[in-house]
PDB file of C-alpha atoms in Angstrom:
ATOM      1  CA  ALA Z   1     121.023 -80.216  71.642  1.00 75.00           C
ATOM      2  CA  GLN Z   2     121.632 -80.751  67.992  1.00 83.00           C
ATOM      3  CA  SER Z   3     118.985 -81.431  65.388  1.00 90.00           C
ATOM      4  CA  VAL Z   4     118.608 -81.841  61.654  1.00 94.00           C
ATOM      5  CA  THR Z   5     115.625 -81.001  59.472  1.00 96.00           C
ATOM      6  CA  GLN Z   6     115.367 -82.339  55.966  1.00 97.00           C
ATOM      7  CA  LEU Z   7     112.845 -80.093  54.311  1.00 97.00           C
ATOM      8  CA  ASP Z   8     111.483 -82.583  51.777  1.00 96.00           C
ATOM      9  CA  SER Z   9     110.515 -86.163  52.495  1.00 96.00           C
ATOM     10  CA  HIS Z  10     110.306 -86.961  48.763  1.00 97.00           C
ATOM     11  CA  VAL Z  11     111.937 -85.343  45.727  1.00 98.00           C
ATOM     12  CA  SER Z  12     111.245 -86.377  42.138  1.00 98.00           C
ATOM     13  CA  VAL Z  13     113.415 -85.279  39.203  1.00 98.00           C
ATOM     14  CA  SER Z  14     113.866 -86.315  35.603  1.00 98.00           C
ATOM     15  CA  GLU Z  15     117.074 -87.972  34.516  1.00 97.00           C
ATOM     16  CA  GLY Z  16     119.597 -85.352  33.414  1.00 97.00           C
ATOM     17  CA  THR Z  17     118.086 -82.519  35.472  1.00 98.00           C
ATOM     18  CA  PRO Z  18     119.592 -80.987  38.633  1.00 98.00           C
ATOM     19  CA  VAL Z  19     119.078 -82.416  42.087  1.00 98.00           C
ATOM     20  CA  LEU Z  20     118.580 -80.325  45.236  1.00 98.00           C
ATOM     21  CA  LEU Z  21     118.034 -81.956  48.619  1.00 98.00           C
ATOM     22  CA  ARG Z  22     117.598 -79.455  51.427  1.00 98.00           C
ATOM     23  CA  CYS Z  23     118.913 -79.700  54.966  1.00 98.00           C
ATOM     24  CA  ASN Z  24     118.903 -77.312  57.905  1.00 97.00           C
ATOM     25  CA  TYR Z  25     120.699 -78.013  61.145  1.00 94.00           C
ATOM     26  CA  SER Z  26     120.802 -76.724  64.670  1.00 91.00           C
ATOM     27  CA  SER Z  27     123.971 -76.891  66.733  1.00 82.00           C
ATOM     28  CA  SER Z  28     125.321 -74.983  69.689  1.00 75.00           C
ATOM     29  CA  TYR Z  29     128.862 -75.067  68.322  1.00 76.00           C
ATOM     30  CA  SER Z  30     130.690 -75.578  65.051  1.00 77.00           C
ATOM     31  CA  PRO Z  31     129.323 -78.871  63.757  1.00 83.00           C
ATOM     32  CA  SER Z  32     130.558 -81.635  61.525  1.00 88.00           C
ATOM     33  CA  LEU Z  33     127.990 -82.386  58.851  1.00 92.00           C
ATOM     34  CA  PHE Z  34     127.557 -85.377  56.603  1.00 94.00           C
ATOM     35  CA  TRP Z  35     125.368 -86.675  53.814  1.00 97.00           C
ATOM     36  CA  TYR Z  36     124.819 -90.427  53.669  1.00 96.00           C
ATOM     37  CA  VAL Z  37     123.003 -92.365  50.956  1.00 96.00           C
ATOM     38  CA  GLN Z  38     121.064 -95.609  51.370  1.00 95.00           C
ATOM     39  CA  HIS Z  39     120.032 -97.629  48.346  1.00 93.00           C
ATOM     40  CA  PRO Z  40     117.061 -99.971  48.776  1.00 88.00           C
ATOM     41  CA  ASN Z  41     117.756-102.781  51.247  1.00 82.00           C
ATOM     42  CA  LYS Z  42     121.357-101.699  51.616  1.00 86.00           C
ATOM     43  CA  GLY Z  43     123.520-100.149  54.308  1.00 87.00           C
ATOM     44  CA  LEU Z  44     124.580 -96.516  54.461  1.00 93.00           C
ATOM     45  CA  GLN Z  45     127.368 -95.020  52.401  1.00 93.00           C
ATOM     46  CA  LEU Z  46     129.077 -91.689  53.040  1.00 93.00           C
ATOM     47  CA  LEU Z  47     128.603 -89.202  50.200  1.00 96.00           C
ATOM     48  CA  LEU Z  48     130.516 -86.275  51.658  1.00 94.00           C
ATOM     49  CA  LYS Z  49     131.387 -84.467  54.878  1.00 91.00           C
ATOM     50  CA  TYR Z  50     132.003 -80.945  56.104  1.00 90.00           C
ATOM     51  CA  THR Z  51     134.586 -80.469  58.831  1.00 81.00           C
ATOM     52  CA  SER Z  52     135.170 -76.671  58.971  1.00 76.00           C
ATOM     53  CA  ALA Z  53     137.620 -76.522  56.067  1.00 74.00           C
ATOM     54  CA  ALA Z  54     136.169 -75.450  52.699  1.00 83.00           C
ATOM     55  CA  THR Z  55     132.497 -74.522  52.798  1.00 88.00           C
ATOM     56  CA  LEU Z  56     131.859 -76.159  49.415  1.00 94.00           C
ATOM     57  CA  VAL Z  57     132.363 -79.869  49.794  1.00 94.00           C
ATOM     58  CA  LYS Z  58     132.654 -82.279  46.907  1.00 95.00           C
ATOM     59  CA  GLY Z  59     131.645 -85.891  47.339  1.00 95.00           C
ATOM     60  CA  ILE Z  60     131.347 -89.069  45.384  1.00 95.00           C
ATOM     61  CA  ASN Z  61     129.271 -89.574  42.233  1.00 94.00           C
ATOM     62  CA  GLY Z  62     129.194 -85.868  41.362  1.00 96.00           C
ATOM     63  CA  PHE Z  63     127.402 -84.700  44.504  1.00 97.00           C
ATOM     64  CA  GLU Z  64     128.404 -81.593  46.408  1.00 97.00           C
ATOM     65  CA  ALA Z  65     127.102 -79.586  49.349  1.00 97.00           C
ATOM     66  CA  GLU Z  66     127.605 -76.053  50.580  1.00 95.00           C
ATOM     67  CA  PHE Z  67     127.837 -75.167  54.262  1.00 93.00           C
ATOM     68  CA  LYS Z  68     126.124 -71.845  54.972  1.00 93.00           C
ATOM     69  CA  LYS Z  69     126.529 -70.868  58.593  1.00 90.00           C
ATOM     70  CA  SER Z  70     124.324 -67.774  58.329  1.00 91.00           C
ATOM     71  CA  GLU Z  71     121.447 -69.902  57.034  1.00 93.00           C
ATOM     72  CA  THR Z  72     122.322 -73.014  59.102  1.00 93.00           C
ATOM     73  CA  SER Z  73     121.971 -75.017  55.916  1.00 96.00           C
ATOM     74  CA  PHE Z  74     123.854 -77.825  54.225  1.00 96.00           C
ATOM     75  CA  HIS Z  75     121.980 -78.534  50.984  1.00 98.00           C
ATOM     76  CA  LEU Z  76     123.051 -81.373  48.701  1.00 98.00           C
ATOM     77  CA  THR Z  77     123.191 -80.811  44.945  1.00 98.00           C
ATOM     78  CA  LYS Z  78     124.089 -82.605  41.757  1.00 98.00           C
ATOM     79  CA  PRO Z  79     124.053 -80.981  38.305  1.00 97.00           C
ATOM     80  CA  SER Z  80     122.566 -83.923  36.437  1.00 97.00           C
ATOM     81  CA  ALA Z  81     120.610 -86.795  37.961  1.00 98.00           C
ATOM     82  CA  HIS Z  82     121.224 -90.381  36.951  1.00 97.00           C
ATOM     83  CA  MET Z  83     118.846 -93.287  37.381  1.00 96.00           C
ATOM     84  CA  SER Z  84     121.325 -94.871  39.805  1.00 95.00           C
ATOM     85  CA  ASP Z  85     120.930 -91.868  42.142  1.00 97.00           C
ATOM     86  CA  ALA Z  86     117.473 -93.075  43.183  1.00 97.00           C
ATOM     87  CA  ALA Z  87     117.857 -93.768  46.911  1.00 97.00           C
ATOM     88  CA  GLU Z  88     117.196 -92.307  50.335  1.00 96.00           C
ATOM     89  CA  TYR Z  89     119.510 -89.532  51.496  1.00 98.00           C
ATOM     90  CA  PHE Z  90     120.247 -88.576  55.082  1.00 96.00           C
ATOM     91  CA  CYS Z  91     121.678 -85.323  56.359  1.00 97.00           C
ATOM     92  CA  VAL Z  92     123.589 -85.919  59.589  1.00 94.00           C
ATOM     93  CA  VAL Z  93     125.222 -83.759  62.253  1.00 91.00           C
ATOM     94  CA  SER Z  94     127.892 -85.050  64.609  1.00 86.00           C
ATOM     95  CA  ASP Z  95     128.555 -83.840  68.104  1.00 72.00           C
ATOM     96  CA  ARG Z  96     131.934 -83.709  69.816  1.00 67.00           C
ATOM     97  CA  GLY Z  97     131.642 -87.306  70.892  1.00 69.00           C
ATOM     98  CA  ASN Z  98     131.069 -88.933  67.506  1.00 74.00           C
ATOM     99  CA  LYS Z  99     127.370 -89.370  68.152  1.00 82.00           C
ATOM    100  CA  LEU Z 100     125.378 -88.856  64.964  1.00 87.00           C
ATOM    101  CA  VAL Z 101     122.007 -87.143  64.774  1.00 91.00           C
ATOM    102  CA  PHE Z 102     120.122 -88.049  61.595  1.00 93.00           C
ATOM    103  CA  GLY Z 103     117.511 -86.190  59.666  1.00 95.00           C
ATOM    104  CA  ALA Z 104     114.346 -88.070  58.745  1.00 95.00           C
ATOM    105  CA  GLY Z 105     115.598 -88.716  55.225  1.00 96.00           C
ATOM    106  CA  THR Z 106     114.673 -87.642  51.692  1.00 97.00           C
ATOM    107  CA  ILE Z 107     113.671 -90.230  49.133  1.00 97.00           C
ATOM    108  CA  LEU Z 108     114.936 -89.258  45.689  1.00 98.00           C
ATOM    109  CA  ARG Z 109     113.054 -90.584  42.687  1.00 98.00           C
ATOM    110  CA  VAL Z 110     114.594 -90.249  39.240  1.00 97.00           C
ATOM    111  CA  LYS Z 111     112.256 -90.491  36.259  1.00 97.00           C
ATOM    112  CA  SER Z 112     113.414 -91.631  32.852  1.00 93.00           C
TER     113      SER Z 112
ATOM    114  CA  ASN V   1     139.094-106.009  55.301  1.00 75.00           C
ATOM    115  CA  ALA V   2     135.533-107.157  55.846  1.00 82.00           C
ATOM    116  CA  GLY V   3     134.668-103.793  57.436  1.00 93.00           C
ATOM    117  CA  VAL V   4     131.617-103.936  59.715  1.00 95.00           C
ATOM    118  CA  THR V   5     129.720-107.214  59.748  1.00 96.00           C
ATOM    119  CA  GLN V   6     126.357-107.955  61.340  1.00 97.00           C
ATOM    120  CA  THR V   7     124.537-111.197  61.995  1.00 97.00           C
ATOM    121  CA  PRO V   8     121.856-112.274  61.461  1.00 97.00           C
ATOM    122  CA  LYS V   9     120.519-110.441  58.415  1.00 95.00           C
ATOM    123  CA  PHE V  10     116.914-111.253  59.298  1.00 96.00           C
ATOM    124  CA  GLN V  11     115.241-112.384  62.510  1.00 96.00           C
ATOM    125  CA  VAL V  12     111.685-113.001  63.651  1.00 97.00           C
ATOM    126  CA  LEU V  13     110.966-113.124  67.373  1.00 97.00           C
ATOM    127  CA  LYS V  14     107.910-113.592  69.514  1.00 97.00           C
ATOM    128  CA  THR V  15     107.047-111.052  72.176  1.00 98.00           C
ATOM    129  CA  GLY V  16     109.044-111.711  75.321  1.00 97.00           C
ATOM    130  CA  GLN V  17     111.878-113.604  73.659  1.00 97.00           C
ATOM    131  CA  SER V  18     115.448-112.438  74.047  1.00 96.00           C
ATOM    132  CA  MET V  19     118.219-112.404  71.492  1.00 96.00           C
ATOM    133  CA  THR V  20     121.600-110.904  70.662  1.00 98.00           C
ATOM    134  CA  LEU V  21     122.464-109.041  67.485  1.00 98.00           C
ATOM    135  CA  GLN V  22     126.113-109.460  66.638  1.00 98.00           C
ATOM    136  CA  CYS V  23     128.417-106.752  65.310  1.00 98.00           C
ATOM    137  CA  ALA V  24     132.104-107.004  64.526  1.00 98.00           C
ATOM    138  CA  GLN V  25     134.656-104.750  62.852  1.00 97.00           C
ATOM    139  CA  ASP V  26     138.190-105.455  61.695  1.00 96.00           C
ATOM    140  CA  MET V  27     139.436-101.879  61.331  1.00 94.00           C
ATOM    141  CA  ASN V  28     140.662-101.490  64.923  1.00 93.00           C
ATOM    142  CA  HIS V  29     138.162 -98.697  65.468  1.00 93.00           C
ATOM    143  CA  GLU V  30     137.707 -97.368  68.986  1.00 92.00           C
ATOM    144  CA  TYR V  31     134.170 -96.071  68.552  1.00 92.00           C
ATOM    145  CA  MET V  32     131.214 -98.366  67.886  1.00 94.00           C
ATOM    146  CA  SER V  33     127.516 -97.705  68.010  1.00 95.00           C
ATOM    147  CA  TRP V  34     124.080 -99.176  67.389  1.00 97.00           C
ATOM    148  CA  TYR V  35     121.235 -97.406  65.598  1.00 97.00           C
ATOM    149  CA  ARG V  36     117.696 -98.366  64.752  1.00 97.00           C
ATOM    150  CA  GLN V  37     115.989 -97.194  61.593  1.00 95.00           C
ATOM    151  CA  ASP V  38     112.253 -96.668  61.436  1.00 94.00           C
ATOM    152  CA  PRO V  39     110.314 -95.218  58.484  1.00 88.00           C
ATOM    153  CA  GLY V  40     110.254 -91.414  58.449  1.00 86.00           C
ATOM    154  CA  MET V  41     112.512 -91.140  61.501  1.00 87.00           C
ATOM    155  CA  GLY V  42     116.010 -91.563  60.130  1.00 90.00           C
ATOM    156  CA  LEU V  43     118.391 -93.495  62.359  1.00 93.00           C
ATOM    157  CA  ARG V  44     118.360 -93.120  66.122  1.00 95.00           C
ATOM    158  CA  LEU V  45     121.245 -93.939  68.429  1.00 94.00           C
ATOM    159  CA  ILE V  46     120.618 -96.782  70.890  1.00 97.00           C
ATOM    160  CA  HIS V  47     123.977 -97.317  72.627  1.00 96.00           C
ATOM    161  CA  TYR V  48     127.572 -96.515  71.872  1.00 94.00           C
ATOM    162  CA  SER V  49     131.071 -97.363  73.061  1.00 94.00           C
ATOM    163  CA  VAL V  50     134.257 -95.304  72.963  1.00 91.00           C
ATOM    164  CA  GLY V  51     136.482 -98.291  73.656  1.00 92.00           C
ATOM    165  CA  ALA V  52     136.668-101.735  75.202  1.00 93.00           C
ATOM    166  CA  GLY V  53     134.973-101.769  78.595  1.00 94.00           C
ATOM    167  CA  ILE V  54     133.202 -98.422  78.081  1.00 94.00           C
ATOM    168  CA  THR V  55     129.582 -98.078  76.980  1.00 95.00           C
ATOM    169  CA  ASP V  56     126.928 -95.396  77.241  1.00 94.00           C
ATOM    170  CA  GLN V  57     123.315 -94.773  76.337  1.00 95.00           C
ATOM    171  CA  GLY V  58     122.090 -93.007  73.275  1.00 92.00           C
ATOM    172  CA  GLU V  59     118.722 -91.532  72.438  1.00 92.00           C
ATOM    173  CA  VAL V  60     116.600 -94.714  72.658  1.00 95.00           C
ATOM    174  CA  PRO V  61     118.301 -97.208  75.035  1.00 97.00           C
ATOM    175  CA  ASN V  62     115.287 -98.730  76.800  1.00 96.00           C
ATOM    176  CA  GLY V  63     114.935-102.465  76.268  1.00 96.00           C
ATOM    177  CA  TYR V  64     118.491-102.933  75.018  1.00 97.00           C
ATOM    178  CA  ASN V  65     121.787-103.880  76.637  1.00 97.00           C
ATOM    179  CA  VAL V  66     125.325-103.726  75.299  1.00 97.00           C
ATOM    180  CA  SER V  67     128.795-104.703  76.388  1.00 96.00           C
ATOM    181  CA  ARG V  68     132.244-104.205  74.852  1.00 97.00           C
ATOM    182  CA  SER V  69     134.734-106.795  76.030  1.00 96.00           C
ATOM    183  CA  THR V  70     136.968-106.498  72.943  1.00 96.00           C
ATOM    184  CA  THR V  71     137.765-103.764  70.434  1.00 96.00           C
ATOM    185  CA  GLU V  72     136.305-105.838  67.606  1.00 97.00           C
ATOM    186  CA  ASP V  73     132.891-106.850  68.939  1.00 97.00           C
ATOM    187  CA  PHE V  74     129.874-104.894  70.124  1.00 98.00           C
ATOM    188  CA  PRO V  75     126.780-107.101  70.601  1.00 98.00           C
ATOM    189  CA  LEU V  76     123.314-105.672  71.187  1.00 98.00           C
ATOM    190  CA  ARG V  77     120.987-107.648  73.451  1.00 98.00           C
ATOM    191  CA  LEU V  78     117.220-107.439  73.459  1.00 96.00           C
ATOM    192  CA  LEU V  79     116.145-108.480  76.923  1.00 92.00           C
ATOM    193  CA  SER V  80     112.436-109.116  76.319  1.00 96.00           C
ATOM    194  CA  ALA V  81     111.390-108.326  72.773  1.00 96.00           C
ATOM    195  CA  ALA V  82     108.364-106.119  72.143  1.00 97.00           C
ATOM    196  CA  PRO V  83     106.565-105.307  68.867  1.00 97.00           C
ATOM    197  CA  SER V  84     107.832-101.712  69.210  1.00 96.00           C
ATOM    198  CA  GLN V  85     111.331-103.075  68.643  1.00 97.00           C
ATOM    199  CA  THR V  86     110.462-104.176  65.124  1.00 97.00           C
ATOM    200  CA  SER V  87     113.009-102.206  63.125  1.00 97.00           C
ATOM    201  CA  VAL V  88     116.180-102.366  61.076  1.00 96.00           C
ATOM    202  CA  TYR V  89     119.289-102.251  63.230  1.00 97.00           C
ATOM    203  CA  PHE V  90     122.616-100.875  62.066  1.00 96.00           C
ATOM    204  CA  CYS V  91     125.971-101.134  63.733  1.00 97.00           C
ATOM    205  CA  ALA V  92     128.646 -98.547  62.951  1.00 95.00           C
ATOM    206  CA  SER V  93     132.277 -97.942  63.809  1.00 94.00           C
ATOM    207  CA  SER V  94     134.806 -95.148  63.477  1.00 91.00           C
ATOM    208  CA  GLN V  95     138.156 -94.067  64.743  1.00 88.00           C
ATOM    209  CA  GLY V  96     137.574 -92.232  67.978  1.00 72.00           C
ATOM    210  CA  GLY V  97     138.502 -88.807  69.184  1.00 61.00           C
ATOM    211  CA  THR V  98     136.859 -86.334  66.841  1.00 67.00           C
ATOM    212  CA  SER V  99     133.421 -85.602  65.477  1.00 66.00           C
ATOM    213  CA  TYR V 100     134.434 -85.565  61.820  1.00 70.00           C
ATOM    214  CA  ASN V 101     135.573 -89.149  61.490  1.00 78.00           C
ATOM    215  CA  GLU V 102     133.540 -91.116  58.985  1.00 85.00           C
ATOM    216  CA  GLN V 103     131.391 -93.803  60.535  1.00 89.00           C
ATOM    217  CA  PHE V 104     131.267 -97.092  58.646  1.00 92.00           C
ATOM    218  CA  PHE V 105     127.971 -98.929  58.740  1.00 94.00           C
ATOM    219  CA  GLY V 106     127.205-102.614  58.617  1.00 95.00           C
ATOM    220  CA  PRO V 107     124.581-104.062  56.245  1.00 93.00           C
ATOM    221  CA  GLY V 108     121.869-104.107  58.911  1.00 95.00           C
ATOM    222  CA  THR V 109     119.669-106.649  60.690  1.00 96.00           C
ATOM    223  CA  ARG V 110     115.960-106.597  59.937  1.00 96.00           C
ATOM    224  CA  LEU V 111     114.075-107.636  63.092  1.00 97.00           C
ATOM    225  CA  THR V 112     110.383-108.419  63.332  1.00 97.00           C
ATOM    226  CA  VAL V 113     108.743-108.960  66.708  1.00 97.00           C
ATOM    227  CA  LEU V 114     105.326-110.642  66.594  1.00 97.00           C
TER     228      LEU V 114
END
């Protein structure tokens, strides 16, 4: 069975400082991994995905994530936070049949 | 393209009532699914479909029914609503066949069961 652990339920950063949202996964085979973002009272939007090509994945809005098989991690980073980045972020693993398994989410707060 | 649409946006039910949440997509996607979102639990898969006429259970199927008579539509039925079904429900769709296809989500239906 696959699972996802997001290591922080809340992260608070100041505008202009780096963002790090941590994710560990468990999978019995080579997984597909995603990060989705959800702004308040909105649906989910795909930030980026890993599909066994490059281990460093670049996404929208300056976000990127690195797949580390040895650490079973897929942490999301951004060099400089913007106020508009305040949202909830979900790390997600997909099995062979398109079924998604979500982490519990990390709420990112950006202080001015 | 409208993408994935869901109706209604909000709904309040009394315990024991039944209702259908509607989901439609205009991208000719084979795969469709329903998730519920509860605080601190992420999204959990209720039911999914890999094509018209084919449905299967996800992680939390009890109390819900689905059917897939067309490629476009994938309604979710609550048979007898319970307060534990108070949640936000999201429908999603993707092209089938592989695990790395992006899933597109609808805007959600916020359901309250009293």
